[in-house]
Coordinates of C-alpha atoms and ligand atoms in Angstrom, one line a residue:
M1 CA 71.6 107.5 108.2
S2 CA 72.4 106.7 112.0
S3 CA 75.0 105.0 113.7
I4 CA 76.2 104.2 117.4
I5 CA 79.7 103.7 118.6
K6 CA 79.5 101.6 121.6
N7 CA 81.6 100.5 124.6
G8 CA 84.7 102.5 123.7
L9 CA 86.9 104.7 125.7
I10 CA 86.3 108.2 124.5
V11 CA 89.6 110.5 124.6
T12 CA 89.3 114.1 124.1
A13 CA 92.1 116.8 124.6
S14 CA 90.9 117.1 128.3
D15 CA 89.0 113.9 129.2
T16 CA 89.1 110.2 129.0
Y17 CA 85.9 108.3 129.7
K18 CA 83.7 105.3 128.9
G19 CA 80.6 106.2 126.6
D20 CA 78.5 105.5 123.6
I21 CA 78.4 108.0 120.8
Y22 CA 75.0 108.3 118.8
I23 CA 75.3 109.9 115.1
E24 CA 72.8 111.0 113.0
D25 CA 73.2 112.7 109.4
G26 CA 77.0 113.1 110.0
I27 CA 76.7 114.9 113.3
I28 CA 77.3 113.6 116.7
K29 CA 73.8 113.9 118.4
E30 CA 74.3 112.3 121.9
I31 CA 77.1 111.0 124.1
G32 CA 76.2 108.8 127.2
I33 CA 76.5 105.7 129.1
D34 CA 74.8 102.6 127.5
L35 CA 72.6 104.5 124.9
Q36 CA 69.7 102.5 123.7
R37 CA 68.9 103.8 120.1
Q38 CA 67.6 102.1 117.0
C39 CA 70.0 102.8 114.2
D40 CA 71.3 101.6 111.0
E41 CA 74.9 100.7 112.1
V42 CA 76.3 99.6 115.4
I43 CA 80.0 99.8 115.8
D44 CA 81.6 97.9 118.9
A45 CA 84.6 99.9 120.2
K46 CA 85.3 97.7 123.2
G47 CA 89.1 97.7 124.0
K48 CA 89.5 100.8 121.5
Y49 CA 90.3 104.4 122.0
V50 CA 87.8 106.5 120.4
I51 CA 89.3 109.9 119.4
P52 CA 88.4 113.0 117.4
G53 CA 89.7 112.3 113.7
G54 CA 93.2 113.6 113.1
V55 CA 93.5 117.2 111.7
D56 CA 96.7 117.6 109.7
V57 CA 97.2 121.3 108.9
H58 CA 100.4 121.2 106.9
T59 CA 100.2 119.1 103.8
H60 CA 101.4 119.5 100.1
L61 CA 99.2 117.5 97.8
N62 CA 99.7 118.1 94.0
L63 CA 102.7 120.5 94.9
D64 CA 104.4 121.5 91.7
V65 CA 108.0 122.7 92.8
G66 CA 109.1 123.3 89.2
I67 CA 111.5 120.4 88.8
A68 CA 108.9 117.8 90.1
V69 CA 105.3 117.4 91.2
A70 CA 104.6 115.7 94.6
N71 CA 103.3 112.3 93.9
D72 CA 100.1 112.4 96.1
D73 CA 97.3 114.2 94.5
F74 CA 94.0 115.1 96.6
Y75 CA 92.7 111.5 96.1
T76 CA 95.7 109.3 96.9
G77 CA 96.8 111.7 99.6
T78 CA 93.5 111.8 101.3
V79 CA 93.0 108.0 101.1
A80 CA 96.4 107.7 102.9
A81 CA 95.5 110.3 105.4
A82 CA 92.1 108.5 106.2
C83 CA 94.0 105.1 106.4
G84 CA 96.4 106.8 109.0
G85 CA 93.5 108.3 111.1
T86 CA 93.2 111.8 109.8
T87 CA 89.9 113.1 108.6
C88 CA 90.6 116.8 107.8
I89 CA 93.6 118.5 106.1
V90 CA 94.7 122.1 105.5
D91 CA 97.0 122.0 102.5
H92 CA 99.5 124.6 101.8
M93 CA 98.9 125.9 98.2
G94 CA 102.1 126.1 96.1
F95 CA 103.3 129.2 94.4
G96 CA 101.6 130.4 91.1
P97 CA 103.0 132.2 88.2
K98 CA 105.1 135.4 89.1
G99 CA 102.9 138.3 89.8
C100 CA 99.5 136.3 90.0
N101 CA 96.9 137.6 92.3
L102 CA 95.7 135.5 95.5
H103 CA 92.5 134.1 93.9
H104 CA 94.8 132.5 91.2
Q105 CA 96.0 129.5 93.5
V106 CA 92.7 129.3 95.3
N107 CA 91.1 128.4 92.0
V108 CA 93.9 126.1 90.8
Y109 CA 93.6 124.1 94.3
H110 CA 89.8 124.0 94.0
G111 CA 90.5 122.2 90.7
Y112 CA 92.9 119.8 92.3
A113 CA 90.8 118.9 95.2
D114 CA 87.1 119.3 94.5
D115 CA 85.6 115.9 93.5
K116 CA 88.8 114.1 94.5
A117 CA 89.3 114.5 98.3
V118 CA 87.9 111.6 100.3
I119 CA 88.0 113.7 103.6
D120 CA 87.1 117.3 104.3
Y121 CA 89.7 119.9 103.5
S122 CA 90.7 123.5 103.3
F123 CA 93.7 125.5 102.0
H124 CA 96.2 128.1 103.5
G125 CA 96.6 130.9 101.1
V126 CA 100.2 131.7 99.8
V127 CA 101.6 135.2 99.3
Q128 CA 104.6 135.5 97.1
H129 CA 104.6 139.2 96.6
V130 CA 103.0 142.3 98.2
D131 CA 101.5 145.5 96.7
D132 CA 98.3 147.3 97.6
R133 CA 96.2 145.2 95.3
I134 CA 97.3 142.0 97.3
L135 CA 96.7 143.6 100.6
K136 CA 93.2 144.5 99.4
E137 CA 92.6 141.1 97.9
M138 CA 93.5 139.5 101.2
S139 CA 90.2 140.4 102.6
E140 CA 88.3 138.6 100.0
I141 CA 90.3 135.3 100.6
V142 CA 89.7 135.5 104.3
N143 CA 86.1 136.7 104.5
D144 CA 84.7 135.3 101.2
E145 CA 86.7 132.3 100.3
G146 CA 86.9 131.1 104.1
I147 CA 90.7 131.0 104.1
P148 CA 91.9 133.1 107.1
S149 CA 95.6 132.0 107.1
F150 CA 98.4 132.5 104.8
K151 CA 101.9 131.1 104.4
I152 CA 104.9 133.3 103.6
Y153 CA 108.4 132.0 102.9
L154 CA 111.7 133.5 103.9
T155 CA 113.6 131.3 101.5
Y156 CA 113.0 129.7 98.1
D157 CA 112.1 131.5 94.9
Y158 CA 109.2 133.6 96.2
K159 CA 110.6 134.6 99.5
V160 CA 109.2 137.9 100.8
S161 CA 111.2 140.7 102.2
D162 CA 111.2 141.8 105.8
E163 CA 109.0 144.9 104.7
E164 CA 106.5 142.7 102.9
A165 CA 106.3 140.2 105.9
L166 CA 105.7 143.2 108.3
K167 CA 102.9 144.3 105.9
I168 CA 101.3 140.9 105.7
L169 CA 101.5 140.6 109.6
M170 CA 99.8 143.8 109.9
R171 CA 97.0 143.2 107.3
L172 CA 96.2 139.6 108.6
K173 CA 96.0 140.9 112.1
E174 CA 93.5 143.7 110.9
L175 CA 91.5 140.9 109.1
G176 CA 91.3 138.6 112.1
G177 CA 93.6 136.1 110.2
I178 CA 97.0 134.7 111.0
T179 CA 100.4 134.4 109.3
T180 CA 102.2 131.3 108.9
V181 CA 105.9 131.3 108.1
H182 CA 108.5 129.0 106.7
P183 CA 111.4 130.7 108.6
E184 CA 115.0 130.1 107.2
N185 CA 117.8 132.7 106.5
N186 CA 117.9 132.6 102.7
D187 CA 121.3 134.5 102.2
S188 CA 123.3 132.3 104.7
I189 CA 121.7 129.2 103.2
N190 CA 122.6 130.3 99.5
Y191 CA 126.1 131.2 100.6
F192 CA 126.8 127.7 102.3
R193 CA 125.2 125.9 99.3
R194 CA 127.4 127.6 96.7
L195 CA 130.4 127.1 98.8
F196 CA 129.9 123.3 99.3
V197 CA 129.1 122.8 95.6
E198 CA 132.3 124.8 94.6
Q199 CA 134.1 122.5 97.0
G200 CA 132.6 119.3 95.5
K201 CA 130.7 118.6 98.7
T202 CA 127.5 117.4 97.1
S203 CA 126.4 114.4 99.0
P204 CA 123.2 114.5 101.2
I205 CA 125.0 115.4 104.4
Y206 CA 125.8 118.8 103.0
H207 CA 122.0 119.5 102.9
P208 CA 121.7 119.9 106.8
M209 CA 125.1 121.4 106.9
S210 CA 124.1 124.2 104.4
R211 CA 121.0 125.0 106.5
P212 CA 122.2 124.8 110.3
V213 CA 120.0 125.6 113.1
E214 CA 121.1 129.2 113.2
C215 CA 119.6 129.7 109.8
E216 CA 116.2 128.6 111.1
A217 CA 116.5 130.2 114.6
E218 CA 117.6 133.6 113.2
A219 CA 114.5 133.7 110.9
I220 CA 112.3 132.6 113.6
S221 CA 113.6 135.5 115.9
R222 CA 113.2 138.0 113.0
M223 CA 109.7 137.0 112.4
I224 CA 108.8 137.1 116.2
N225 CA 110.2 140.7 116.3
L226 CA 108.3 141.8 113.1
A227 CA 105.0 140.3 114.5
S228 CA 105.8 142.4 117.8
L229 CA 106.2 145.6 115.6
A230 CA 103.0 144.8 113.8
G231 CA 101.2 145.3 117.2
N232 CA 101.6 141.6 118.5
A233 CA 100.1 140.1 115.3
P234 CA 99.4 136.3 115.4
L235 CA 102.2 134.3 114.1
Y236 CA 102.3 130.6 113.4
I237 CA 105.8 129.0 113.1
V238 CA 105.6 125.9 110.7
H239 CA 107.7 122.7 110.8
L240 CA 110.0 123.8 114.1
S241 CA 112.9 121.5 114.0
N242 CA 115.3 122.6 116.7
E243 CA 115.8 123.8 120.2
L244 CA 117.6 127.1 119.5
G245 CA 114.5 128.3 117.6
L246 CA 112.2 127.1 120.5
K247 CA 114.3 129.2 123.0
Y248 CA 113.5 132.3 121.0
I249 CA 109.9 131.4 120.8
K250 CA 109.6 130.9 124.6
I251 CA 111.1 134.3 125.2
A252 CA 108.4 135.6 122.9
Q253 CA 105.5 133.6 124.4
D254 CA 106.7 134.5 128.0
S255 CA 106.5 138.1 127.1
G256 CA 102.7 137.7 126.1
Q257 CA 103.3 137.4 122.3
K258 CA 100.7 135.4 120.1
V259 CA 103.4 132.9 118.7
Y260 CA 102.1 129.5 117.9
V261 CA 104.2 126.6 116.9
E262 CA 104.0 123.3 114.8
T263 CA 106.4 120.7 114.6
C264 CA 106.3 117.5 112.7
P265 CA 107.0 113.7 113.4
Q266 CA 110.2 113.7 111.1
Y267 CA 111.9 115.9 113.7
L268 CA 110.8 114.1 116.6
F269 CA 111.9 110.6 115.3
L270 CA 114.6 111.0 112.9
D271 CA 117.8 112.8 113.0
E272 CA 120.8 114.0 110.8
E273 CA 122.6 110.7 110.9
K274 CA 119.9 109.6 108.2
Y275 CA 121.7 111.6 105.6
K276 CA 124.8 109.3 105.8
E277 CA 122.8 106.2 104.7
P278 CA 124.7 104.1 102.1
N279 CA 123.5 104.1 98.4
N280 CA 122.5 107.8 98.6
E281 CA 119.5 106.9 100.6
G282 CA 120.2 110.1 102.5
L283 CA 118.3 111.8 99.5
K284 CA 115.0 110.4 101.1
Y285 CA 115.5 112.8 103.9
I286 CA 116.1 116.0 102.0
M287 CA 113.6 118.4 103.3
S288 CA 113.7 122.0 104.6
P289 CA 114.4 122.6 107.4
P290 CA 116.5 119.5 107.6
L291 CA 116.7 116.7 110.1
R292 CA 118.8 118.0 113.2
K293 CA 121.0 116.5 115.6
K294 CA 119.3 113.9 118.1
D295 CA 119.5 116.1 121.1
N296 CA 116.9 118.6 119.7
Q297 CA 114.2 115.8 119.9
A298 CA 114.1 115.8 123.7
A299 CA 113.6 119.7 123.5
L300 CA 110.8 119.3 120.9
W301 CA 109.0 116.7 123.2
K302 CA 109.4 119.0 126.2
G303 CA 107.8 121.8 124.1
I304 CA 104.9 119.6 123.2
K305 CA 104.4 118.6 126.8
D306 CA 104.9 122.0 128.3
G307 CA 102.5 123.7 125.6
N308 CA 105.0 125.7 123.9
I309 CA 104.5 123.7 120.7
H310 CA 100.6 123.5 119.8
V311 CA 100.5 121.4 116.9
V312 CA 102.1 118.2 115.3
A313 CA 101.4 118.3 111.5
T314 CA 103.1 116.4 108.7
D315 CA 104.5 118.7 105.9
H316 CA 103.8 115.7 103.8
C317 CA 105.4 116.3 100.5
P318 CA 106.2 113.0 98.7
F319 CA 108.8 112.8 96.0
A320 CA 109.7 109.1 94.6
F321 CA 113.2 108.1 95.8
N322 CA 113.8 106.1 92.7
K323 CA 112.9 108.9 90.4
D324 CA 112.4 112.4 91.6
K325 CA 114.9 112.3 94.5
Q326 CA 117.6 111.0 92.2
M327 CA 117.9 114.4 90.7
G328 CA 120.0 115.1 93.8
K329 CA 122.2 111.9 93.4
D330 CA 125.3 114.0 92.2
D331 CA 124.3 117.3 93.8
F332 CA 122.0 117.6 96.9
T333 CA 121.0 121.1 95.8
K334 CA 119.1 119.5 92.7
C335 CA 117.1 117.3 94.9
P336 CA 113.4 118.2 95.4
N337 CA 112.7 118.8 99.2
G338 CA 110.1 117.1 101.1
V339 CA 109.3 113.9 102.9
P340 CA 105.9 111.8 103.0
G341 CA 104.2 111.4 106.4
I342 CA 100.4 111.9 106.1
E343 CA 99.5 108.3 106.9
E344 CA 102.3 107.8 109.7
R345 CA 101.5 110.8 111.8
I346 CA 98.7 109.5 114.1
P347 CA 100.2 105.8 114.4
L348 CA 103.7 107.3 115.0
M349 CA 102.5 109.7 117.7
F350 CA 100.3 107.3 119.4
S351 CA 102.8 104.5 119.5
E352 CA 106.0 106.5 120.2
G353 CA 104.5 109.4 122.1
V354 CA 101.5 107.8 124.2
M355 CA 102.6 104.2 124.4
K356 CA 106.2 105.3 125.4
S357 CA 104.8 107.8 127.9
K358 CA 106.4 110.8 126.4
I359 CA 102.9 112.6 126.4
S360 CA 99.5 111.8 127.9
I361 CA 97.0 110.4 125.5
N362 CA 94.9 113.8 126.0
R363 CA 98.0 115.7 124.9
F364 CA 98.3 113.3 121.9
V365 CA 94.6 114.2 121.0
D366 CA 95.1 117.8 121.6
V367 CA 98.3 118.4 119.4
C368 CA 96.9 116.1 116.6
C369 CA 93.3 116.8 116.5
T370 CA 91.9 119.5 118.6
S371 CA 94.6 122.3 118.7
P372 CA 95.1 122.3 115.1
A373 CA 91.4 122.6 114.4
K374 CA 91.3 125.4 116.9
M375 CA 94.3 127.1 115.4
F376 CA 92.8 127.3 112.0
G377 CA 89.2 128.1 112.5
L378 CA 87.8 124.4 112.2
Y379 CA 86.6 123.9 115.8
P380 CA 84.2 122.7 117.1
K381 CA 83.2 121.2 113.8
K382 CA 86.4 119.3 113.6
G383 CA 88.8 118.2 116.3
A384 CA 86.1 117.5 118.9
I385 CA 83.9 114.7 120.2
Q386 CA 81.0 116.7 121.3
V387 CA 77.3 117.2 120.6
G388 CA 76.9 119.0 117.4
S389 CA 80.4 118.4 116.0
D390 CA 80.9 116.5 112.9
A391 CA 81.2 112.8 113.6
D392 CA 84.7 112.6 112.3
I393 CA 85.9 109.7 114.7
V394 CA 88.8 107.4 114.6
L395 CA 89.2 104.2 116.6
I396 CA 92.7 103.1 117.8
D397 CA 93.4 99.5 118.9
P398 CA 96.2 99.8 121.3
N399 CA 97.0 96.2 121.2
K400 CA 97.6 96.1 117.5
D401 CA 101.4 95.6 116.7
V402 CA 102.4 96.8 113.3
I403 CA 105.6 96.9 111.6
L404 CA 105.7 100.1 109.6
T405 CA 106.8 99.3 106.0
R406 CA 106.0 100.9 102.6
D407 CA 103.8 98.0 101.8
I408 CA 101.2 98.7 104.4
L409 CA 100.9 102.4 103.4
H410 CA 98.6 104.0 100.8
E411 CA 100.7 107.0 100.1
N412 CA 101.6 107.0 96.3
V413 CA 105.4 107.0 97.0
D414 CA 108.0 104.3 97.0
Y415 CA 109.3 104.8 100.5
T416 CA 108.5 105.6 104.0
A417 CA 111.0 107.4 106.2
Y418 CA 110.1 105.2 109.1
E419 CA 110.7 101.7 107.4
G420 CA 110.9 98.8 109.9
M421 CA 109.7 100.8 112.9
K422 CA 107.7 98.6 115.3
L423 CA 104.6 100.3 116.5
K424 CA 102.2 99.4 119.4
G425 CA 98.7 100.5 118.4
Y426 CA 97.2 101.4 115.2
P427 CA 94.0 103.2 113.9
V428 CA 91.4 100.6 112.9
L429 CA 88.4 102.7 111.8
T430 CA 88.1 106.0 110.2
M431 CA 84.6 107.7 110.1
V432 CA 84.0 111.0 108.3
R433 CA 80.8 112.7 108.9
G434 CA 79.2 109.6 110.1
K435 CA 80.3 107.5 107.2
V436 CA 82.9 104.7 107.8
I437 CA 85.6 105.2 105.1
V438 CA 88.4 102.9 106.4
K439 CA 88.2 99.5 108.3
N440 CA 91.4 97.7 109.3
N441 CA 93.5 99.6 107.0
H442 CA 91.3 99.1 103.9
F443 CA 89.9 102.3 102.2
I444 CA 86.1 101.7 101.6
G445 CA 85.2 105.3 100.9
E446 CA 84.3 107.3 97.9
K447 CA 86.4 109.7 95.7
G448 CA 84.8 113.2 96.1
Y449 CA 83.2 112.5 99.4
G450 CA 85.4 115.3 100.9
K451 CA 84.0 118.8 101.2
F452 CA 85.8 122.0 101.3
I453 CA 85.3 123.7 104.7
K454 CA 85.1 127.5 104.6
R455 CA 87.0 128.3 107.9
Q456 CA 86.0 130.6 110.6
K457 CA 88.1 133.5 111.9
R458 CA 89.3 132.9 115.5
N459 CA 90.2 135.2 118.2
Y460 CA 94.1 134.8 118.6
Ligands
URP1 O1 111.0 120.5 102.5 C1 110.1 120.7 102.5 N1 109.5 121.1 103.6 N2 109.2 120.8 101.5 C2 107.8 121.3 101.5 C3 107.7 122.9 101.3 C4 107.9 123.5 102.6 O2 108.8 124.2 102.8 O3 107.1 123.4 103.6
ZN2 ZN1 108.0 125.2 104.5
ZN3 ZN1 105.6 122.5 104.0

């Protein structure tokens, strides 16, 4: 199977240029001006941007949080991803049974994803306790399973202690992997949650009030210092939501620490006022960390522009507003945490980031496609338009006007957090390994086409 994408404007993390892309057997074989090749399919990209497929390194498909299961599985979630211009995901595995080994969740997640995903995928490991056996087993997950990144949580049921976090940082540094962390100060949060519930303060606005920016920033600074104690171990902060945390991060980065940072569209486009929406609609936005005061957004955009924030991922975690989220209608602490976004990320970042001149189109490609692929050992197979890379390619029509509503999306959930937003520009074609799987917002791919990617270790 061969194809050629002609007349488009190719955009990479560093360059923008006119050119044609010749693809054979799923791989980019040649890039040049006015290529003349016999092939099975010719795609006219005139007037379109041609970008590497989006890489979303923070999703939660099939996530079981005990009281509910996230509504997208590896089929519906990856169909939605593809329709939104994402061609590869790295999913954060949920917790397994207490005391389970590291292979347990890897096997469970292969069961969820293999034969279902429509785009390529990998998983981040999850560490929920530490002992000698777990530390030894890490080597097998990194080297044999091709999973060189793990997430730890400083809050929730299986949070790790500081001693455990330190041991994980040291061990992953030794193995050439990376520790990713959900940083929030568990004790302070629990104190505020209990206090508010005792006082009858149970509406959605008490969710952000019980997890103020200091809770996140404190845990970020703690992890940064533990990473330093671990001999400058690489550290990746997931879902950064606020300016104070970013200040601590900059201090560490300026002193030469290997601290890498991700933020998400919800923190760039939505703010704390959402929790006050009538009819308890604030439940839609219960996620952790929570939405913040609006002035944090400018700091996050500056962080993206200046390079202190490396990745924009989604933390896609869809719970139905009319069902799952209603568990929190009388008490915000009972509401499953998370917000959908796997399909909205590329359209939002393009329309609101690039078209409104907040970031350049190259920086957009970098934070949404290239840098996440580099960060997690997928590059240059993914995240690149270059000879030898997988032909994972997305065409964006900058002249397409779209009103973002639940009805045009493919996520298996009954709301979008961005309902009614007017977007300028939208993905119109998604190709994975040379096969067009989405055309004009219609999925035309196949269940199970996605492949598990064994990731490489990278030099942090
Ligand atoms: O509220 C969120 N973010 N839910 C998903 C799990 C996590 O913490 O990333
Ligand atoms: Zn998290
Ligand atoms: Zn998450």
